[in-house]
GROMACS .gro file of C-alpha atoms in nm:
model
  402
    1MET     CA    1   2.330  -0.465   1.991
    2ALA     CA    2   2.083  -0.218   1.813
    3PRO     CA    3   1.700  -0.279   1.880
    4ILE     CA    4   1.485  -0.407   1.582
    5GLU     CA    5   1.267  -0.118   1.518
    6SER     CA    6   0.958  -0.165   1.276
    7TYR     CA    7   0.927   0.026   0.933
    8THR     CA    8   0.721   0.238   0.756
    9ILE     CA    9   0.798   0.379   0.425
   10SER     CA   10   0.710   0.680   0.378
   11VAL     CA   11   0.835   0.892   0.085
   12PRO     CA   12   0.746   1.282   0.082
   13ASP     CA   13   0.464   1.444  -0.117
   14SER     CA   14   0.723   1.653  -0.211
   15LYS     CA   15   0.949   1.372  -0.407
   16LEU     CA   16   0.634   1.244  -0.570
   17GLN     CA   17   0.518   1.562  -0.733
   18ALA     CA   18   0.910   1.612  -0.800
   19LEU     CA   19   0.913   1.299  -1.013
   20ARG     CA   20   0.546   1.390  -1.193
   21ASN     CA   21   0.785   1.715  -1.291
   22LYS     CA   22   1.032   1.547  -1.423
   23LEU     CA   23   0.821   1.296  -1.643
   24GLU     CA   24   0.609   1.609  -1.744
   25LEU     CA   25   0.942   1.780  -1.893
   26ALA     CA   26   1.104   1.432  -2.036
   27VAL     CA   27   1.171   1.437  -2.382
   28LEU     CA   28   1.212   1.073  -2.565
   29PRO     CA   29   1.418   1.004  -2.834
   30ASP     CA   30   1.307   0.892  -3.186
   31GLU     CA   31   1.346   0.546  -3.304
   32LEU     CA   32   1.456   0.333  -3.643
   33GLU     CA   33   1.200   0.201  -3.838
   34ALA     CA   34   1.142  -0.151  -3.752
   35ALA     CA   35   1.389  -0.123  -3.439
   36ASP     CA   36   1.259  -0.414  -3.168
   37TRP     CA   37   1.390  -0.543  -2.845
   38ASP     CA   38   1.730  -0.649  -2.999
   39TYR     CA   39   1.803  -0.276  -3.009
   40GLY     CA   40   1.695  -0.188  -2.638
   41THR     CA   41   1.356  -0.028  -2.499
   42PRO     CA   42   1.099   0.023  -2.755
   43LEU     CA   43   0.972   0.324  -2.809
   44THR     CA   44   0.630   0.260  -2.753
   45ASP     CA   45   0.693   0.088  -2.439
   46MET     CA   46   0.856   0.411  -2.295
   47GLU     CA   47   0.567   0.662  -2.433
   48ARG     CA   48   0.278   0.458  -2.270
   49LEU     CA   49   0.488   0.346  -1.933
   50THR     CA   50   0.646   0.690  -1.878
   51SER     CA   51   0.273   0.860  -1.955
   52TYR     CA   52   0.143   0.599  -1.675
   53TRP     CA   53   0.380   0.675  -1.443
   54LYS     CA   54   0.329   1.087  -1.478
   55ASP     CA   55  -0.064   1.039  -1.496
   56GLY     CA   56  -0.186   0.718  -1.362
   57TYR     CA   57  -0.001   0.513  -1.147
   58ASP     CA   58  -0.072   0.531  -0.767
   59TRP     CA   59   0.248   0.485  -0.540
   60ARG     CA   60   0.054   0.563  -0.241
   61LYS     CA   61  -0.162   0.257  -0.286
   62HIS     CA   62   0.168   0.078  -0.361
   63GLU     CA   63   0.296   0.212  -0.074
   64GLN     CA   64   0.056   0.082   0.173
   65ARG     CA   65   0.066  -0.306   0.041
   66ILE     CA   66   0.412  -0.282   0.091
   67ASN     CA   67   0.420  -0.113   0.456
   68LYS     CA   68   0.096  -0.448   0.555
   69LEU     CA   69   0.420  -0.691   0.509
   70PRO     CA   70   0.639  -0.703   0.824
   71ASN     CA   71   0.882  -0.429   0.753
   72PHE     CA   72   1.147  -0.397   0.987
   73GLN     CA   73   1.476  -0.167   0.999
   74THR     CA   74   1.816  -0.242   1.262
   75LYS     CA   75   2.138  -0.045   1.270
   76ILE     CA   76   2.433  -0.357   1.173
   77HIS     CA   77   2.799  -0.208   1.254
   78VAL     CA   78   3.019  -0.338   0.958
   79ASP     CA   79   3.362  -0.343   1.024
   80GLY     CA   80   3.576  -0.018   0.898
   81PHE     CA   81   3.260   0.116   0.751
   82GLU     CA   82   2.976   0.306   0.898
   83PRO     CA   83   2.701   0.177   1.087
   84LEU     CA   84   2.443   0.098   0.839
   85ASN     CA   85   2.090   0.093   0.889
   86ILE     CA   86   1.953  -0.217   0.757
   87HIS     CA   87   1.580  -0.212   0.630
   88PHE     CA   88   1.430  -0.594   0.571
   89ILE     CA   89   1.106  -0.805   0.573
   90HIS     CA   90   1.122  -1.074   0.867
   91GLN     CA   91   0.820  -1.286   0.810
   92LYS     CA   92   0.766  -1.588   1.138
   93SER     CA   93   0.624  -1.884   1.050
   94THR     CA   94   0.375  -2.027   1.365
   95ASN     CA   95   0.618  -2.312   1.376
   96ARG     CA   96   0.819  -2.313   1.637
   97ASN     CA   97   1.065  -2.554   1.439
   98ALA     CA   98   1.043  -2.348   1.121
   99ILE     CA   99   1.364  -2.339   0.942
  100PRO     CA  100   1.548  -1.955   0.945
  101LEU     CA  101   1.605  -1.854   0.547
  102LEU     CA  102   1.742  -1.572   0.452
  103PHE     CA  103   1.610  -1.463   0.105
  104VAL     CA  104   1.904  -1.218  -0.082
  105HIS     CA  105   1.811  -0.977  -0.398
  106GLY     CA  106   2.007  -0.834  -0.663
  107TRP     CA  107   2.032  -0.592  -0.898
  108PRO     CA  108   1.790  -0.465  -1.086
  109GLY     CA  109   1.546  -0.671  -0.840
  110ASN     CA  110   1.458  -0.573  -0.492
  111PHE     CA  111   1.315  -0.697  -0.152
  112LEU     CA  112   0.991  -0.706  -0.325
  113GLU     CA  113   1.111  -1.073  -0.506
  114VAL     CA  114   1.013  -1.237  -0.151
  115VAL     CA  115   0.661  -1.136  -0.174
  116LYS     CA  116   0.532  -1.426  -0.365
  117LEU     CA  117   0.756  -1.664  -0.181
  118LEU     CA  118   0.610  -1.611   0.215
  119PRO     CA  119   0.263  -1.741   0.182
  120ILE     CA  120   0.414  -2.074   0.063
  121LEU     CA  121   0.747  -2.045   0.278
  122GLY     CA  122   0.512  -1.948   0.590
  123GLU     CA  123   0.330  -2.241   0.752
  124GLY     CA  124   0.454  -2.543   0.575
  125LYS     CA  125   0.141  -2.737   0.469
  126GLY     CA  126   0.156  -3.103   0.475
  127ASP     CA  127   0.451  -3.250   0.390
  128ALA     CA  128   0.655  -2.938   0.331
  129PRO     CA  129   0.868  -2.696   0.628
  130ALA     CA  130   0.812  -2.456   0.717
  131PHE     CA  131   1.019  -2.112   0.675
  132HIS     CA  132   1.136  -1.802   0.912
  133VAL     CA  133   1.195  -1.641   0.612
  134VAL     CA  134   1.411  -1.291   0.648
  135ALA     CA  135   1.457  -1.056   0.326
  136PRO     CA  136   1.669  -0.758   0.333
  137SER     CA  137   1.728  -0.449   0.080
  138LEU     CA  138   2.055  -0.470  -0.005
  139PRO     CA  139   2.294  -0.151   0.105
  140ASN     CA  140   2.246   0.100  -0.185
  141PHE     CA  141   1.956  -0.016  -0.196
  142GLY     CA  142   1.579   0.039  -0.147
  143PHE     CA  143   1.541   0.173   0.226
  144SER     CA  144   1.879   0.050   0.361
  145ASP     CA  145   2.151   0.308   0.409
  146GLY     CA  146   2.417   0.394   0.094
  147VAL     CA  147   2.790   0.325   0.172
  148LYS     CA  148   2.969   0.620   0.169
  149LYS     CA  149   3.338   0.517   0.076
  150ARG     CA  150   3.443   0.265  -0.173
  151GLY     CA  151   3.528  -0.107  -0.093
  152PHE     CA  152   3.254  -0.256   0.026
  153ALA     CA  153   3.234  -0.544  -0.228
  154VAL     CA  154   3.041  -0.856  -0.145
  155PRO     CA  155   3.226  -0.971   0.149
  156LYS     CA  156   3.067  -0.625   0.338
  157TYR     CA  157   2.713  -0.740   0.218
  158ALA     CA  158   2.794  -1.075   0.330
  159GLU     CA  159   2.908  -0.975   0.677
  160THR     CA  160   2.680  -0.749   0.687
  161PHE     CA  161   2.389  -0.983   0.617
  162HIS     CA  162   2.526  -1.201   0.875
  163LYS     CA  163   2.547  -0.980   1.140
  164LEU     CA  164   2.172  -0.926   1.029
  165MET     CA  165   2.087  -1.269   1.113
  166ALA     CA  166   2.267  -1.274   1.422
  167GLN     CA  167   2.049  -0.982   1.526
  168LEU     CA  168   1.794  -1.141   1.471
  169GLY     CA  169   1.868  -1.471   1.686
  170TYR     CA  170   1.919  -1.731   1.387
  171ASN     CA  171   2.296  -1.804   1.500
  172GLN     CA  172   2.267  -2.093   1.265
  173TYR     CA  173   2.045  -2.022   0.928
  174VAL     CA  174   2.001  -2.145   0.564
  175THR     CA  175   2.043  -1.905   0.215
  176GLN     CA  176   1.873  -1.871  -0.113
  177GLY     CA  177   1.983  -1.635  -0.393
  178GLY     CA  178   2.006  -1.512  -0.765
  179ASP     CA  179   2.214  -1.270  -0.927
  180TRP     CA  180   2.427  -1.083  -0.665
  181GLY     CA  181   2.205  -1.296  -0.401
  182SER     CA  182   2.398  -1.598  -0.520
  183HIS     CA  183   2.726  -1.453  -0.455
  184ILE     CA  184   2.610  -1.303  -0.182
  185THR     CA  185   2.510  -1.616   0.019
  186ARG     CA  186   2.798  -1.809  -0.132
  187VAL     CA  187   3.075  -1.617   0.068
  188MET     CA  188   2.836  -1.613   0.377
  189GLY     CA  189   2.888  -1.956   0.360
  190SER     CA  190   3.244  -1.926   0.305
  191MET     CA  191   3.291  -1.676   0.556
  192TYR     CA  192   3.076  -1.795   0.836
  193PRO     CA  193   3.051  -2.188   0.776
  194GLN     CA  194   2.945  -2.269   1.111
  195ASN     CA  195   2.638  -2.028   1.047
  196VAL     CA  196   2.535  -2.081   0.670
  197LYS     CA  197   2.424  -2.432   0.679
  198ALA     CA  198   2.290  -2.477   0.306
  199SER     CA  199   2.227  -2.260   0.034
  200HIS     CA  200   2.053  -2.250  -0.230
  201VAL     CA  201   2.071  -2.051  -0.588
  202ASN     CA  202   1.906  -2.030  -0.868
  203TYR     CA  203   2.182  -1.834  -1.007
  204VAL     CA  204   2.490  -2.046  -1.125
  205HIS     CA  205   2.787  -1.872  -1.214
  206PRO     CA  206   3.099  -2.051  -1.206
  207PRO     CA  207   3.423  -1.919  -1.353
  208GLY     CA  208   3.463  -2.203  -1.607
  209PRO     CA  209   3.442  -2.568  -1.624
  210PRO     CA  210   3.585  -2.821  -1.384
  211SER     CA  211   3.970  -2.796  -1.414
  212PHE     CA  212   4.181  -3.111  -1.325
  213THR     CA  213   4.367  -2.953  -1.078
  214ASN     CA  214   4.086  -2.861  -0.842
  215SER     CA  215   3.808  -3.081  -0.937
  216PRO     CA  216   3.978  -3.349  -1.112
  217LEU     CA  217   3.657  -3.651  -1.135
  218LEU     CA  218   3.439  -3.369  -1.230
  219ALA     CA  219   3.697  -3.239  -1.491
  220ALA     CA  220   3.705  -3.621  -1.655
  221GLN     CA  221   3.320  -3.658  -1.607
  222HIS     CA  222   3.339  -3.301  -1.796
  223ALA     CA  223   3.517  -3.413  -2.044
  224LEU     CA  224   3.337  -3.762  -2.119
  225THR     CA  225   2.965  -3.650  -2.074
  226PRO     CA  226   2.829  -3.517  -2.384
  227TYR     CA  227   2.628  -3.224  -2.303
  228SER     CA  228   2.243  -3.266  -2.278
  229ALA     CA  229   1.998  -3.052  -2.477
  230PHE     CA  230   1.895  -2.893  -2.177
  231GLU     CA  231   2.280  -2.801  -2.159
  232GLU     CA  232   2.349  -2.684  -2.514
  233LYS     CA  233   2.074  -2.448  -2.452
  234GLY     CA  234   2.210  -2.288  -2.170
  235ILE     CA  235   2.523  -2.240  -2.354
  236ALA     CA  236   2.358  -2.090  -2.661
  237ARG     CA  237   2.143  -1.887  -2.353
  238GLU     CA  238   2.509  -1.731  -2.223
  239ARG     CA  239   2.636  -1.687  -2.503
  240TRP     CA  240   2.367  -1.470  -2.632
  241PHE     CA  241   2.377  -1.300  -2.282
  242ARG     CA  242   2.725  -1.221  -2.328
  243THR     CA  243   2.771  -1.090  -2.648
  244GLU     CA  244   2.425  -0.910  -2.699
  245GLY     CA  245   2.290  -0.777  -2.295
  246PHE     CA  246   2.634  -0.717  -2.128
  247GLY     CA  247   2.696  -0.409  -2.200
  248TYR     CA  248   2.544  -0.255  -1.852
  249ASN     CA  249   2.814  -0.475  -1.694
  250GLU     CA  250   3.051  -0.324  -1.844
  251GLU     CA  251   2.935  -0.038  -1.754
  252GLN     CA  252   2.823  -0.050  -1.422
  253SER     CA  253   3.180  -0.223  -1.323
  254THR     CA  254   3.378   0.057  -1.475
  255LYS     CA  255   3.227   0.364  -1.439
  256PRO     CA  256   2.924   0.344  -1.209
  257GLN     CA  257   2.996   0.732  -1.168
  258THR     CA  258   2.914   0.831  -1.481
  259LEU     CA  259   2.625   0.588  -1.571
  260GLY     CA  260   2.499   0.741  -1.209
  261TYR     CA  261   2.397   1.106  -1.313
  262GLY     CA  262   2.172   1.027  -1.618
  263LEU     CA  263   1.966   0.732  -1.364
  264GLN     CA  264   2.034   0.990  -1.053
  265ASP     CA  265   1.869   1.277  -1.210
  266SER     CA  266   1.648   1.138  -1.467
  267PRO     CA  267   1.360   0.865  -1.424
  268VAL     CA  268   1.273   0.810  -1.820
  269ALA     CA  269   1.688   0.701  -1.819
  270LEU     CA  270   1.607   0.438  -1.463
  271LEU     CA  271   1.290   0.352  -1.668
  272ALA     CA  272   1.418   0.211  -1.991
  273TRP     CA  273   1.768   0.085  -1.784
  274ILE     CA  274   1.582  -0.141  -1.566
  275TYR     CA  275   1.259  -0.216  -1.792
  276GLU     CA  276   1.510  -0.355  -2.071
  277LYS     CA  277   1.607  -0.661  -1.802
  278LEU     CA  278   1.287  -0.718  -1.661
  279HIS     CA  279   1.185  -0.793  -2.062
  280ASP     CA  280   1.519  -0.983  -2.134
  281TRP     CA  281   1.575  -1.159  -1.872
  282THR     CA  282   1.260  -1.317  -1.789
  283ASP     CA  283   1.069  -1.644  -2.004
  284ASN     CA  284   0.806  -1.476  -2.139
  285PHE     CA  285   0.639  -1.330  -1.812
  286LEU     CA  286   0.369  -1.113  -1.849
  287TRP     CA  287   0.476  -0.811  -1.639
  288THR     CA  288   0.216  -0.533  -1.583
  289ASP     CA  289   0.278  -0.172  -1.619
  290ASP     CA  290   0.200  -0.152  -1.227
  291GLU     CA  291   0.466  -0.458  -1.109
  292ILE     CA  292   0.705  -0.215  -1.371
  293LEU     CA  293   0.669   0.116  -1.223
  294THR     CA  294   0.694  -0.032  -0.858
  295TRP     CA  295   0.993  -0.166  -0.895
  296VAL     CA  296   1.144   0.111  -1.064
  297SER     CA  297   1.003   0.341  -0.809
  298ILE     CA  298   1.177   0.164  -0.530
  299TYR     CA  299   1.485   0.249  -0.742
  300TRP     CA  300   1.360   0.645  -0.732
  301PHE     CA  301   1.285   0.674  -0.413
  302SER     CA  302   1.533   0.441  -0.294
  303THR     CA  303   1.728   0.594   0.049
  304ALA     CA  304   2.046   0.573  -0.126
  305GLY     CA  305   1.924   0.741  -0.451
  306PRO     CA  306   1.891   0.477  -0.764
  307ALA     CA  307   2.294   0.577  -0.890
  308ALA     CA  308   2.431   0.398  -0.605
  309SER     CA  309   2.260   0.050  -0.698
  310ALA     CA  310   2.560   0.045  -0.948
  311ARG     CA  311   2.882   0.046  -0.742
  312ILE     CA  312   2.856  -0.277  -0.643
  313TYR     CA  313   2.940  -0.398  -1.007
  314TYR     CA  314   3.216  -0.175  -0.907
  315GLU     CA  315   3.319  -0.263  -0.603
  316ASN     CA  316   3.341  -0.625  -0.667
  317ARG     CA  317   3.523  -0.573  -0.995
  318HIS     CA  318   3.785  -0.406  -0.868
  319SER     CA  319   3.832  -0.644  -0.546
  320SER     CA  320   4.042  -0.866  -0.397
  321ALA     CA  321   3.829  -1.113  -0.292
  322ILE     CA  322   3.635  -1.144  -0.633
  323HIS     CA  323   3.816  -1.510  -0.650
  324ILE     CA  324   3.609  -1.608  -0.359
  325ILE     CA  325   3.295  -1.558  -0.590
  326GLY     CA  326   3.324  -1.923  -0.790
  327SER     CA  327   3.536  -2.082  -0.550
  328TYR     CA  328   3.409  -2.391  -0.371
  329VAL     CA  329   3.243  -2.351  -0.077
  330PRO     CA  330   3.315  -2.717   0.105
  331HIS     CA  331   3.165  -2.724   0.426
  332VAL     CA  332   2.798  -2.622   0.339
  333LYS     CA  333   2.553  -2.793   0.150
  334LEU     CA  334   2.466  -2.661  -0.190
  335GLY     CA  335   2.113  -2.688  -0.369
  336ILE     CA  336   2.062  -2.545  -0.728
  337SER     CA  337   1.779  -2.474  -0.957
  338TYR     CA  338   1.870  -2.414  -1.299
  339PHE     CA  339   1.622  -2.235  -1.504
  340PRO     CA  340   1.633  -2.254  -1.906
  341LYS     CA  341   1.605  -1.813  -1.948
  342ASP     CA  342   1.848  -1.736  -1.675
  343LEU     CA  343   2.164  -1.613  -1.770
  344SER     CA  344   2.445  -1.844  -1.722
  345VAL     CA  345   2.292  -2.148  -1.752
  346PRO     CA  346   2.609  -2.384  -1.749
  347PRO     CA  347   2.628  -2.743  -1.763
  348ARG     CA  348   2.531  -2.984  -1.451
  349THR     CA  349   2.962  -3.055  -1.406
  350TRP     CA  350   3.096  -2.717  -1.355
  351GLY     CA  351   2.770  -2.613  -1.124
  352ARG     CA  352   2.895  -2.900  -0.922
  353ALA     CA  353   3.247  -2.717  -0.914
  354LEU     CA  354   3.128  -2.498  -0.655
  355GLY     CA  355   3.017  -2.715  -0.310
  356ARG     CA  356   2.876  -2.992  -0.211
  357VAL     CA  357   2.546  -3.026  -0.428
  358VAL     CA  358   2.316  -3.202  -0.252
  359PHE     CA  359   2.031  -3.123  -0.432
  360GLU     CA  360   1.975  -3.044  -0.822
  361SER     CA  361   1.678  -2.957  -1.043
  362GLU     CA  362   1.641  -2.852  -1.362
  363HIS     CA  363   1.275  -2.641  -1.512
  364LEU     CA  364   1.108  -2.624  -1.818
  365ASP     CA  365   1.087  -2.274  -1.788
  366GLY     CA  366   1.144  -1.923  -1.592
  367GLY     CA  367   1.399  -1.683  -1.612
  368HIS     CA  368   1.644  -1.488  -1.406
  369PHE     CA  369   1.375  -1.364  -1.123
  370ALA     CA  370   1.286  -1.673  -1.059
  371ALA     CA  371   1.124  -1.625  -0.674
  372HIS     CA  372   0.883  -1.383  -0.864
  373GLU     CA  373   0.831  -1.540  -1.217
  374ARG     CA  374   0.784  -1.939  -1.066
  375PRO     CA  375   0.755  -1.863  -0.726
  376GLU     CA  376   0.578  -2.264  -0.695
  377MET     CA  377   0.889  -2.406  -0.824
  378LEU     CA  378   1.142  -2.261  -0.644
  379SER     CA  379   0.920  -2.351  -0.330
  380GLN     CA  380   0.901  -2.682  -0.391
  381ASP     CA  381   1.290  -2.702  -0.482
  382LEU     CA  382   1.327  -2.557  -0.132
  383PHE     CA  383   1.085  -2.826   0.024
  384LYS     CA  384   1.249  -3.125  -0.139
  385MET     CA  385   1.579  -3.008  -0.020
  386PHE     CA  386   1.505  -2.923   0.314
  387GLY     CA  387   1.221  -3.116   0.366
  388LYS     CA  388   1.176  -3.459   0.503
  389GLY     CA  389   1.414  -3.730   0.281
  390GLY     CA  390   1.599  -3.401   0.137
  391LYS     CA  391   1.993  -3.430   0.192
  392ALA     CA  392   1.956  -3.082   0.356
  393TYR     CA  393   1.667  -3.206   0.595
  394ALA     CA  394   1.722  -3.109   0.950
  395VAL     CA  395   2.058  -2.916   0.861
  396VAL     CA  396   1.996  -2.664   1.141
  397GLU     CA  397   2.044  -2.807   1.489
  398GLY     CA  398   1.677  -2.849   1.653
  399LYS     CA  399   1.520  -2.641   1.336
  400THR     CA  400   1.342  -2.905   1.087
  401GLY     CA  401   1.063  -2.765   0.983
  402TYR     CA  402   0.832  -2.953   1.163
   0.00000   0.00000   0.00000
């Protein structure tokens, strides 16, 4: 078993200078009169952010702040692939009975999505349980290694993170995820039901309504029960996303290499590509320019390079295991948090067809990046699910969180 080593992020000065050089030479396109976010990332935003990234933004300040987090790295041997160095945050609670929780990000997120949760989850004040929190960078993302062979789809990410938890000594654990993290952690439950004792997700993406073949009771309930106002708005939100915001997914799922030339060579292209999602996928969240550029810089300075992050879409679309993502996971308790400005906000009966749902919540506001946008709401949901009185209380043997 590979050792667990502390990890320090240290981007070479040469890469910082190369970034400034590219930004200095950037040529931005023109823009139509009255063009707005419906047309894509606005020119005025790009002018401001590009200028600030070049002349004002201080990566070293943010790098120093990130390095104050408990950063680690270890080598994971994934079946059929080369060993991968995996970067991760590991915050251990002082509570011996803390619940081991694996937090998994997605695209265009990164491991920093967990930061606002760390002080809330770590100690478990009052009636709240405490958690040991593990938040890795996905392979091909952040400061984890890139994959050199085809076929690294969601089950391989699941294998990677299960082996990471085993190397950390967590034989049983719970998970939390949004975006790809939702898919990966649910597949982990399907693959390792003896180890993954419960999953909480804030991105709910069933393949469709429950069917009479697979879920007859839920299908009957769905057929007979009118949608609530919240559910009607959720359906409208997903309809907007599918018609007006889904182009990135088709490109990354079909020709990631072609797109990759732009993402790898042009920081302006990478910024526009990611920033559009940070704006469109949140619920009036006021991103600071430093937050935006730090998230984008993590992609720009990533170990595998920014182009690598798009490959998960292609590999998943072309994997024979794609059906697992939307299938029912029978042996793992499931908690679901619905945020109205997420990208998939299906009716509750649809979500209940994904597994043994023991916790549900609907929030009045919040979007796709719940841990970053609404950390208090998300943490309260975890406390209700795993705390005393919750239906996933004491789900990990000997680790109640108290």
